[in-house]
Tab-separated table of C-alpha atoms in Angstrom:
chain	number	residue	atom	x	y	z
A	1	MET	CA	-184.723	65.555	-8.197
A	2	ARG	CA	-186.821	68.233	-6.794
A	3	GLY	CA	-186.590	71.856	-7.584
A	4	SER	CA	-186.460	74.694	-5.161
A	5	LEU	CA	-186.304	78.658	-5.690
A	6	GLY	CA	-184.198	78.535	-8.722
A	7	ARG	CA	-187.199	76.675	-10.369
A	8	TYR	CA	-185.272	73.758	-11.787
A	9	GLU	CA	-186.774	70.991	-13.921
A	10	MET	CA	-185.595	67.550	-13.717
A	11	THR	CA	-186.815	65.004	-16.290
A	12	VAL	CA	-185.129	62.066	-17.588
A	13	TRP	CA	-184.686	60.985	-21.322
A	14	ALA	CA	-184.898	57.321	-21.047
A	15	GLN	CA	-184.256	54.900	-23.937
A	16	GLU	CA	-184.104	51.149	-23.803
A	17	GLY	CA	-181.388	49.939	-21.663
A	18	SER	CA	-180.239	53.266	-20.121
A	19	GLY	CA	-180.999	52.197	-16.755
A	20	LEU	CA	-182.497	55.678	-16.124
A	21	SER	CA	-186.356	55.207	-16.404
A	22	SER	CA	-188.873	53.299	-18.564
A	23	LYS	CA	-190.544	56.456	-19.733
A	24	SER	CA	-189.438	59.099	-22.106
A	25	SER	CA	-188.768	62.504	-20.437
A	26	THR	CA	-185.788	64.875	-20.096
A	27	HIS	CA	-183.360	65.185	-17.289
A	28	SER	CA	-182.346	68.746	-16.584
A	29	TRP	CA	-181.797	71.343	-14.116
A	30	LYS	CA	-182.502	74.874	-15.522
A	31	PRO	CA	-183.385	78.109	-13.545
A	32	PHE	CA	-186.822	79.412	-13.968
A	33	GLU	CA	-186.961	82.559	-15.878
A	34	GLY	CA	-189.345	85.050	-17.459
A	35	PRO	CA	-189.681	88.802	-17.734
A	36	GLY	CA	-190.891	90.195	-14.134
A	37	HIS	CA	-190.043	87.278	-12.311
A	38	PRO	CA	-188.268	87.344	-9.174
A	39	SER	CA	-186.038	84.619	-9.983
A	40	HIS	CA	-184.866	86.567	-12.988
A	41	ARG	CA	-181.540	86.442	-11.055
A	42	MET	CA	-178.785	84.338	-10.419
A	43	PRO	CA	-178.914	81.012	-8.721
A	44	GLU	CA	-177.613	81.192	-5.117
A	45	GLY	CA	-176.074	78.430	-2.896
A	46	PRO	CA	-178.802	76.248	-2.414
A	47	GLU	CA	-179.304	76.036	-6.292
A	48	LEU	CA	-175.678	75.198	-6.845
A	49	HIS	CA	-176.068	72.496	-4.202
A	50	LEU	CA	-179.001	70.985	-5.874
A	51	ALA	CA	-177.488	71.132	-9.371
A	52	SER	CA	-174.448	69.245	-7.926
A	53	ARG	CA	-176.904	66.612	-6.389
A	54	PHE	CA	-178.564	66.332	-9.876
A	55	VAL	CA	-175.335	65.682	-11.725
A	56	ASN	CA	-174.346	62.950	-9.214
A	57	GLU	CA	-177.735	61.294	-9.607
A	58	ALA	CA	-178.337	61.635	-13.240
A	59	CYS	CA	-174.906	60.747	-14.191
A	60	GLY	CA	-173.706	58.393	-11.690
A	61	GLY	CA	-174.559	55.198	-13.729
A	62	LEU	CA	-173.524	56.501	-17.047
A	63	VAL	CA	-170.112	56.289	-18.773
A	64	PHE	CA	-168.779	59.238	-20.882
A	65	GLY	CA	-166.459	58.973	-23.945
A	66	GLY	CA	-164.543	61.101	-26.502
A	67	CYS	CA	-163.862	64.888	-26.485
A	68	VAL	CA	-165.390	67.468	-24.388
A	69	GLU	CA	-167.203	69.852	-26.941
A	70	LYS	CA	-167.339	73.618	-26.390
A	71	SER	CA	-169.789	75.827	-28.529
A	72	PRO	CA	-167.900	78.277	-30.840
A	73	ILE	CA	-169.587	81.343	-29.760
A	74	SER	CA	-168.568	80.796	-25.915
A	75	ARG	CA	-165.678	82.868	-24.562
A	76	ASN	CA	-164.956	80.439	-21.903
A	77	PRO	CA	-161.874	78.246	-22.331
A	78	GLU	CA	-161.594	75.094	-24.481
A	79	VAL	CA	-161.521	71.832	-22.292
A	80	PRO	CA	-158.514	69.731	-23.339
A	81	PHE	CA	-159.931	66.481	-22.345
A	82	GLU	CA	-160.312	63.117	-24.357
A	83	SER	CA	-161.023	59.680	-22.984
A	84	SER	CA	-162.688	56.530	-24.243
A	85	ALA	CA	-164.426	56.089	-21.012
A	86	TYR	CA	-164.727	58.397	-17.884
A	87	ARG	CA	-167.237	59.415	-15.221
A	88	ILE	CA	-168.620	62.703	-14.191
A	89	SER	CA	-169.269	63.727	-10.525
A	90	ALA	CA	-169.817	67.117	-9.078
A	91	SER	CA	-169.666	68.965	-5.679
A	92	ALA	CA	-170.658	72.413	-4.755
A	93	ARG	CA	-169.281	75.160	-2.442
A	94	GLY	CA	-171.293	78.402	-2.052
A	95	LYS	CA	-171.880	79.721	-5.443
A	96	GLU	CA	-169.451	77.407	-7.381
A	97	LEU	CA	-169.786	74.018	-8.675
A	98	ARG	CA	-167.011	71.596	-9.316
A	99	LEU	CA	-167.312	69.033	-11.994
A	100	THR	CA	-164.758	66.102	-11.996
A	101	LEU	CA	-163.845	64.113	-15.117
A	102	SER	CA	-162.428	60.697	-14.095
A	103	PRO	CA	-161.189	58.284	-16.634
A	104	LEU	CA	-161.921	54.471	-15.976
A	105	PRO	CA	-158.937	51.948	-15.707
A	106	GLY	CA	-157.755	51.164	-19.229
A	107	ALA	CA	-159.361	54.072	-20.792
A	108	GLN	CA	-157.553	55.521	-23.836
A	109	PRO	CA	-155.577	57.703	-24.347
A	110	PRO	CA	-153.979	57.576	-20.784
A	111	GLN	CA	-155.408	60.693	-19.022
A	112	GLU	CA	-155.348	62.349	-15.529
A	113	PRO	CA	-158.699	63.243	-14.009
A	114	LEU	CA	-159.728	66.892	-14.829
A	115	ALA	CA	-161.832	69.174	-12.689
A	116	LEU	CA	-163.750	72.312	-13.926
A	117	VAL	CA	-165.150	74.758	-11.565
A	118	PHE	CA	-168.491	76.512	-12.787
A	119	ARG	CA	-170.175	79.758	-11.895
A	120	PHE	CA	-173.622	79.886	-13.113
A	121	GLY	CA	-174.121	83.577	-13.720
A	122	MET	CA	-177.813	84.481	-14.199
A	123	SER	CA	-178.963	81.502	-16.198
A	124	GLY	CA	-176.422	78.724	-16.072
A	125	SER	CA	-177.773	75.120	-15.551
A	126	PHE	CA	-177.045	71.517	-16.423
A	127	GLN	CA	-179.262	69.260	-18.524
A	128	LEU	CA	-179.084	65.627	-19.633
A	129	VAL	CA	-180.662	65.187	-23.058
A	130	PRO	CA	-180.431	62.845	-25.954
A	131	ARG	CA	-177.421	63.539	-28.156
A	132	ASP	CA	-179.326	64.565	-31.239
A	133	MET	CA	-181.542	66.963	-29.226
A	134	LEU	CA	-179.172	69.267	-27.726
A	135	PRO	CA	-181.055	72.408	-26.285
A	136	PRO	CA	-180.089	76.123	-27.422
A	137	HIS	CA	-177.322	77.693	-25.682
A	138	ALA	CA	-175.545	74.588	-24.662
A	139	HIS	CA	-172.006	75.966	-24.500
A	140	LEU	CA	-170.271	72.819	-23.004
A	141	ARG	CA	-171.380	69.077	-23.834
A	142	PHE	CA	-170.210	65.897	-22.473
A	143	TYR	CA	-171.260	62.795	-24.591
A	144	THR	CA	-171.836	59.338	-23.086
A	145	ALA	CA	-169.952	56.552	-24.724
A	146	PRO	CA	-171.411	53.373	-26.857
A	147	PRO	CA	-173.039	50.990	-26.543
A	148	GLY	CA	-175.491	52.549	-24.415
A	149	PRO	CA	-178.107	55.319	-25.314
A	150	ARG	CA	-176.220	58.369	-26.717
A	151	LEU	CA	-176.993	61.295	-24.155
A	152	ALA	CA	-175.209	64.499	-23.530
A	153	LEU	CA	-174.643	66.347	-20.252
A	154	CYS	CA	-174.949	70.042	-21.274
A	155	PHE	CA	-173.896	73.240	-19.364
A	156	VAL	CA	-176.723	75.568	-20.817
A	157	ASP	CA	-176.543	79.347	-20.403
A	158	ILE	CA	-178.787	81.749	-22.309
A	159	ARG	CA	-177.362	84.878	-21.180
A	160	ARG	CA	-173.645	83.562	-21.177
A	161	PHE	CA	-172.654	85.231	-17.817
A	162	GLY	CA	-171.674	81.773	-16.720
A	163	HIS	CA	-168.103	80.946	-16.388
A	164	TRP	CA	-165.924	77.891	-15.874
A	165	ASP	CA	-162.226	77.454	-15.030
A	166	LEU	CA	-159.834	74.508	-15.549
A	167	GLY	CA	-157.801	72.992	-12.733
A	168	GLY	CA	-160.717	72.552	-10.127
A	169	GLU	CA	-159.519	75.187	-7.712
A	170	TRP	CA	-162.429	77.179	-5.934
A	171	GLN	CA	-162.220	80.898	-6.737
A	172	PRO	CA	-159.649	82.524	-4.619
A	173	GLY	CA	-160.973	84.992	-2.038
A	174	ARG	CA	-164.343	83.419	-1.634
A	175	GLY	CA	-165.234	82.544	2.064
A	176	PRO	CA	-166.344	79.237	3.467
A	177	CYS	CA	-169.777	77.937	2.141
A	178	VAL	CA	-172.536	79.183	4.315
A	179	LEU	CA	-174.352	75.666	3.621
A	180	LEU	CA	-171.678	73.049	4.029
A	181	GLU	CA	-168.828	74.688	6.069
A	182	TYR	CA	-170.919	76.598	8.718
A	183	GLU	CA	-168.365	76.657	11.573
A	184	GLN	CA	-165.669	78.072	9.457
A	185	PHE	CA	-167.971	80.411	7.903
A	186	ARG	CA	-168.973	81.751	11.257
A	187	GLU	CA	-165.451	81.979	12.350
A	188	ASN	CA	-164.436	83.910	9.316
A	189	VAL	CA	-167.067	86.687	9.689
A	190	LEU	CA	-166.529	87.166	13.369
A	191	GLN	CA	-162.811	87.223	13.106
A	192	ASN	CA	-162.817	89.886	10.301
A	193	LEU	CA	-165.309	92.525	11.592
A	194	ALA	CA	-162.655	95.301	11.228
A	195	ASP	CA	-162.906	94.819	7.541
A	196	LYS	CA	-164.405	97.716	5.662
A	197	ALA	CA	-167.064	95.544	4.275
A	198	PHE	CA	-168.727	95.867	7.721
A	199	ASP	CA	-168.855	99.567	7.484
A	200	ARG	CA	-171.655	99.120	5.083
A	201	PRO	CA	-175.445	98.219	5.387
A	202	ILE	CA	-176.038	94.766	6.546
A	203	CYS	CA	-177.977	94.073	3.358
A	204	GLU	CA	-174.939	94.943	1.195
A	205	ALA	CA	-172.375	93.013	3.439
A	206	LEU	CA	-174.517	89.908	3.065
A	207	LEU	CA	-173.648	89.820	-0.609
A	208	ASP	CA	-169.926	89.962	0.018
A	209	GLN	CA	-168.888	86.547	-1.117
A	210	ARG	CA	-165.559	86.880	0.746
A	211	PHE	CA	-167.616	86.329	3.860
A	212	PHE	CA	-171.087	85.085	2.912
A	213	ASN	CA	-170.250	82.617	0.122
A	214	GLY	CA	-173.753	81.368	-1.078
A	215	ILE	CA	-176.034	84.222	0.094
A	216	GLY	CA	-177.829	86.300	-2.693
A	217	ASN	CA	-180.724	88.465	-2.966
A	218	TYR	CA	-183.658	86.354	-1.983
A	219	LEU	CA	-181.883	84.749	0.900
A	220	ARG	CA	-180.565	88.131	2.251
A	221	ALA	CA	-184.174	89.306	2.323
A	222	GLU	CA	-185.650	86.328	4.051
A	223	ILE	CA	-182.883	86.223	6.751
A	224	LEU	CA	-183.080	89.829	7.723
A	225	TYR	CA	-186.828	89.773	7.637
A	226	ARG	CA	-186.982	86.815	10.214
A	227	LEU	CA	-184.860	88.774	12.518
A	228	ARG	CA	-186.489	92.051	12.051
A	229	ILE	CA	-183.174	93.645	11.280
A	230	PRO	CA	-183.470	96.879	9.278
A	231	PRO	CA	-181.536	96.141	5.854
A	232	PHE	CA	-179.459	99.430	5.924
A	233	GLU	CA	-178.307	98.970	9.715
A	234	LYS	CA	-174.634	99.084	9.989
A	235	ALA	CA	-173.271	95.522	9.460
A	236	ARG	CA	-170.703	95.859	12.184
A	237	THR	CA	-173.425	97.000	14.627
A	238	VAL	CA	-175.316	93.855	14.020
A	239	LEU	CA	-172.604	91.353	13.987
A	240	GLU	CA	-170.484	92.585	16.960
A	241	ALA	CA	-173.289	91.470	19.143
A	242	LEU	CA	-172.820	87.973	18.319
A	243	GLN	CA	-169.293	87.962	19.457
A	244	GLN	CA	-170.500	88.483	23.117
A	245	ARG	CA	-173.241	85.859	22.632
A	246	ARG	CA	-172.551	83.077	24.893
A	247	PRO	CA	-174.885	80.294	26.152
A	248	SER	CA	-175.030	79.881	30.009
A	249	PRO	CA	-172.709	77.237	31.285
A	250	ALA	CA	-175.606	76.057	33.647
A	251	LEU	CA	-177.613	74.818	30.460
A	252	THR	CA	-177.433	71.285	29.409
A	253	LEU	CA	-176.430	70.564	25.835
A	254	SER	CA	-180.098	69.739	24.794
A	255	GLN	CA	-181.124	73.084	26.437
A	256	LYS	CA	-178.299	74.913	24.471
A	257	ILE	CA	-179.393	73.330	21.278
A	258	ARG	CA	-182.980	74.112	21.854
A	259	ALA	CA	-182.267	77.747	22.791
A	260	LYS	CA	-180.244	78.108	19.483
A	261	LEU	CA	-182.943	76.576	17.328
A	262	GLN	CA	-185.622	78.765	19.023
A	263	ASN	CA	-183.458	81.902	18.798
A	264	PRO	CA	-181.120	81.733	15.796
A	265	ASP	CA	-178.850	84.617	15.112
A	266	LEU	CA	-178.040	86.035	11.841
A	267	LEU	CA	-175.121	83.805	10.876
A	268	GLU	CA	-177.133	80.655	12.060
A	269	LEU	CA	-179.982	81.655	9.819
A	270	CYS	CA	-177.461	81.875	6.840
A	271	HIS	CA	-177.087	78.241	7.244
A	272	SER	CA	-180.459	77.173	8.301
A	273	VAL	CA	-182.448	79.216	5.886
A	274	SER	CA	-180.185	78.172	2.811
A	275	LYS	CA	-180.959	74.416	4.277
A	276	GLU	CA	-184.496	75.068	4.086
A	277	VAL	CA	-184.475	75.796	0.452
A	278	VAL	CA	-182.520	72.643	-0.348
A	279	GLN	CA	-185.153	70.745	1.562
A	280	LEU	CA	-188.165	72.199	-0.079
A	281	GLY	CA	-190.452	69.827	-2.157
A	282	GLY	CA	-191.904	70.482	-5.500
A	283	LYS	CA	-191.591	68.899	-8.944
A	284	GLY	CA	-189.858	71.659	-10.634
A	285	TYR	CA	-190.644	74.032	-13.478
A	286	GLY	CA	-190.946	73.483	-17.359
A	287	PRO	CA	-193.112	75.130	-20.077
A	288	GLU	CA	-195.529	72.273	-19.709
A	289	ILE	CA	-195.752	72.238	-15.895
A	290	GLY	CA	-198.344	74.230	-14.181
A	291	GLU	CA	-197.970	76.999	-11.548
A	292	GLU	CA	-198.899	74.499	-8.713
A	293	ASP	CA	-195.305	72.978	-9.065
A	294	PHE	CA	-194.077	76.384	-7.704
A	295	ALA	CA	-196.498	76.447	-4.636
A	296	ALA	CA	-193.838	74.902	-2.269
A	297	PHE	CA	-191.378	77.715	-2.817
A	298	ARG	CA	-193.924	80.370	-2.989
A	299	ALA	CA	-195.516	79.253	0.380
A	300	TRP	CA	-192.071	79.306	1.839
A	301	LEU	CA	-191.254	83.031	1.058
A	302	ARG	CA	-192.011	85.477	3.641
A	303	CYS	CA	-190.585	88.654	2.438
A	304	TYR	CA	-188.808	88.576	-0.968
A	305	GLY	CA	-191.294	90.105	-3.532
A	306	MET	CA	-194.177	89.644	-1.262
A	307	PRO	CA	-197.249	91.763	-1.110
A	308	GLY	CA	-197.122	94.225	1.758
A	309	MET	CA	-193.336	94.375	1.705
A	310	SER	CA	-191.345	97.463	0.963
A	311	SER	CA	-188.344	97.646	-1.384
A	312	LEU	CA	-185.314	99.893	-1.893
A	313	GLN	CA	-182.391	99.878	-4.345
A	314	ASP	CA	-179.013	99.435	-2.481
A	315	ARG	CA	-176.083	101.402	-3.693
A	316	HIS	CA	-175.411	98.651	-6.229
A	317	GLY	CA	-178.843	98.809	-7.899
A	318	ARG	CA	-180.031	95.790	-6.353
A	319	THR	CA	-183.670	95.648	-4.812
A	320	ILE	CA	-183.831	94.735	-1.055
A	321	TRP	CA	-187.173	93.495	0.195
A	322	PHE	CA	-187.994	94.326	3.831
A	323	GLN	CA	-190.888	95.461	6.318
A	324	GLY	CA	-190.817	98.512	8.473
A	325	ASP	CA	-187.928	100.992	8.834
A	326	PRO	CA	-185.117	100.567	6.450
A	327	GLY	CA	-182.506	101.676	8.813
A	328	PRO	CA	-179.964	104.617	9.191
A	329	LEU	CA	-177.845	103.862	6.363
A	330	ALA	CA	-180.622	103.988	3.806
A	331	PRO	CA	-179.814	105.644	0.570
A	332	LYS	CA	-180.544	109.416	0.851
A	333	GLY	CA	-183.355	110.232	-1.421
A	334	GLY	CA	-184.197	106.741	-2.055
A	335	LYS	CA	-187.904	106.136	-2.526
A	336	SER	CA	-189.241	103.042	-0.831
A	337	HIS	CA	-191.788	101.173	-2.975
A	338	LYS	CA	-194.348	98.882	-1.243
A	339	LYS	CA	-195.638	95.704	-2.946
A	340	LYS	CA	-199.393	96.032	-3.296
A	341	SER	CA	-201.631	92.957	-2.469
A	342	LYS	CA	-204.118	92.005	-5.192
A	343	GLY	CA	-206.314	90.112	-2.941
A	344	LEU	CA	-204.811	86.454	-3.510
A	345	GLN	CA	-201.166	85.753	-3.074
A	346	GLN	CA	-199.393	86.623	-6.220
A	347	GLY	CA	-197.468	84.176	-8.324
A	348	PRO	CA	-193.850	84.674	-9.165
A	349	GLU	CA	-194.666	86.448	-12.370
A	350	ASP	CA	-196.273	89.261	-10.556
A	351	ARG	CA	-193.416	89.832	-8.216
A	352	THR	CA	-191.185	92.242	-9.963
A	353	GLU	CA	-188.438	94.306	-8.633
A	354	ASP	CA	-189.244	97.891	-8.687
A	355	PRO	CA	-186.974	100.049	-10.744
A	356	PRO	CA	-185.491	103.028	-8.914
A	357	PRO	CA	-187.128	106.659	-9.646
A	358	PRO	CA	-185.475	108.331	-12.632
A	359	SER	CA	-182.786	110.710	-11.459
A	360	LYS	CA	-183.568	114.464	-11.855
A	361	ALA	CA	-180.639	115.123	-14.003
A	362	PRO	CA	-181.322	117.845	-16.564
A	363	SER	CA	-182.613	116.668	-19.969
A	364	ARG	CA	-180.479	116.848	-22.917
A	365	THR	CA	-182.461	119.982	-24.227
A	366	ARG	CA	-182.043	121.637	-20.876
A	367	ARG	CA	-178.273	120.814	-20.862
A	368	ALA	CA	-177.842	122.466	-24.256
A	369	ARG	CA	-179.487	125.470	-23.148
A	370	ARG	CA	-177.424	125.801	-19.888
A	371	GLY	CA	-174.230	124.818	-21.847
A	372	LEU	CA	-173.809	121.644	-19.840
A	373	PRO	CA	-171.756	118.637	-21.295
A	374	GLU	CA	-173.722	115.579	-22.282
A	375	GLN	CA	-173.813	112.498	-20.074
A	376	THR	CA	-172.591	109.657	-22.259
A	377	THR	CA	-171.724	106.918	-19.860
A	378	ALA	CA	-173.126	105.634	-16.481
A	379	GLN	CA	-170.691	105.958	-13.463
A	380	GLN	CA	-169.997	102.488	-12.271
A	381	PRO	CA	-169.079	102.070	-8.563
A	382	LYS	CA	-165.517	101.265	-7.682
A	383	GLY	CA	-164.250	98.689	-5.304
A	384	THR	CA	-162.536	95.201	-4.685
A	385	SER	CA	-163.704	92.320	-6.801
A	386	LEU	CA	-165.169	89.804	-4.723
A	387	GLN	CA	-167.340	92.124	-2.852
A	388	GLN	CA	-170.828	91.614	-3.993
A	389	ASP	CA	-171.721	88.757	-6.156
A	390	PRO	CA	-169.318	88.227	-8.941
A	391	GLU	CA	-171.844	86.536	-11.275
A	392	ALA	CA	-174.444	89.402	-11.533
A	393	PRO	CA	-174.230	91.676	-14.628
A	394	PRO	CA	-173.392	95.179	-14.246
A	395	VAL	CA	-176.021	97.808	-13.632
A	396	THR	CA	-176.237	99.883	-16.692
A	397	GLU	CA	-177.753	103.380	-17.097
A	398	LYS	CA	-180.145	104.085	-19.875
A	399	ARG	CA	-181.358	107.599	-21.138
A	400	ARG	CA	-185.140	107.977	-21.290
A	401	GLY	CA	-186.709	111.218	-22.040
A	402	GLY	CA	-185.915	113.812	-19.543
A	403	GLY	CA	-183.605	111.914	-17.247
A	404	ASN	CA	-181.524	108.950	-16.550
A	405	GLN	CA	-183.006	105.540	-15.327
A	406	TYR	CA	-181.334	102.512	-14.000
A	407	SER	CA	-181.859	99.372	-15.547
A	408	GLN	CA	-181.105	95.960	-14.201
A	409	THR	CA	-181.440	94.351	-17.550
A	410	PRO	CA	-178.569	91.984	-18.309
A	411	GLN	CA	-176.123	92.985	-21.130
A	412	THR	CA	-176.673	91.405	-24.341
A	413	PRO	CA	-174.377	88.464	-25.453
A	414	LYS	CA	-172.567	90.832	-27.707
A	415	MET	CA	-171.230	92.669	-24.774
A	416	LYS	CA	-168.451	91.319	-22.610
A	417	PRO	CA	-169.709	88.644	-20.240
A	418	ASP	CA	-168.615	88.458	-16.801
A	419	THR	CA	-166.052	86.049	-17.722
A	420	PRO	CA	-163.353	87.416	-15.633
A	421	PRO	CA	-162.764	85.384	-12.384
A	422	LEU	CA	-163.909	88.262	-10.172
A	423	GLU	CA	-166.203	91.229	-10.907
A	424	PRO	CA	-166.333	94.897	-9.804
A	425	GLU	CA	-167.893	95.656	-6.564
A	426	GLY	CA	-170.570	97.386	-8.345
A	427	THR	CA	-172.079	94.012	-9.210
A	428	SER	CA	-174.246	92.184	-6.810
A	429	ALA	CA	-175.717	88.971	-5.994
A	430	SER	CA	-178.846	87.480	-6.665
């Protein structure tokens, strides 16, 4: 299995008779993380697709048995499933992954198939490991049945923003998948341009999962950059032009296909750029693997976090990378930060998202002198729940010295994770 932007590692723990490999290694999809890394963000549509492929390939020949085990600290629901012999399969749609547990004929006790839908949050992943070597933060475990080697498929989530739901239904309100349901996705966008979501800048509309299910922060930057569309241009202005786009009837089918490939529009790029990420090479990521394994993705990036690119915070506190004019709806007073080149192309650890400048709110001392009330909480944007990415953590406000500064640091596990099925509009994709 080959990793992509999410920096996944796939290794196989193989034991005698497992049928997986003759060498000892580990099998896992886990997102690349680390302070200051651009992938310090949620997996997007391509990563969920790759994770489902991993589960199918790694678990296709395995038989699981027993109960499904949940960690006591997880706030996600218990999984009431027990079978002496069952198989696991996966499918993905946008930013969700469905896991199906299917009992084999004659398995006891009699049990209907059960499906779970996962949303990965910022750090969710699946790993296949020996049963006696469970990784930290393995919040849901599926164990293989004897007599084969005892393995465990684990849903691992360090930050605990990930969530699973019983029943197997995709989250209501999400649009068609940009990767696997392109025609339905395109029709859903173009038939709903009157929606208020398209009054916003195109960079914010691209994170609305009702219409762009699977698009997140790095994909929106790469798509807009390729078309030279200012990120803060009005979304409806950009998309209405696509309604009139019709190929000449005089063109042959091959000519129409060639023209589309040579001059793709924004909706076509949502599909094709996601597909490019899935098709990337690379061996993945792990603490023992060198930076060269991230070279394929780094070479693929053109805009996101790259030297010479500018960045601004959108109104939800997410960094959008771009080149040139930000567009007419750019936030007033927002200061654009330009990524400086250091001679050589930087590795992912160097590409950080610039925090927004501190606000000019009076300090606590000045407030006391003026008789102003203390500001104790950050104001969160309001809106409907599926707009923006429901897995991203809320943007919190921290007091530092003489003013307020926004921070995109995830909430600690002690705070309420994004376990509700939908999140406020103020959270965003990633």
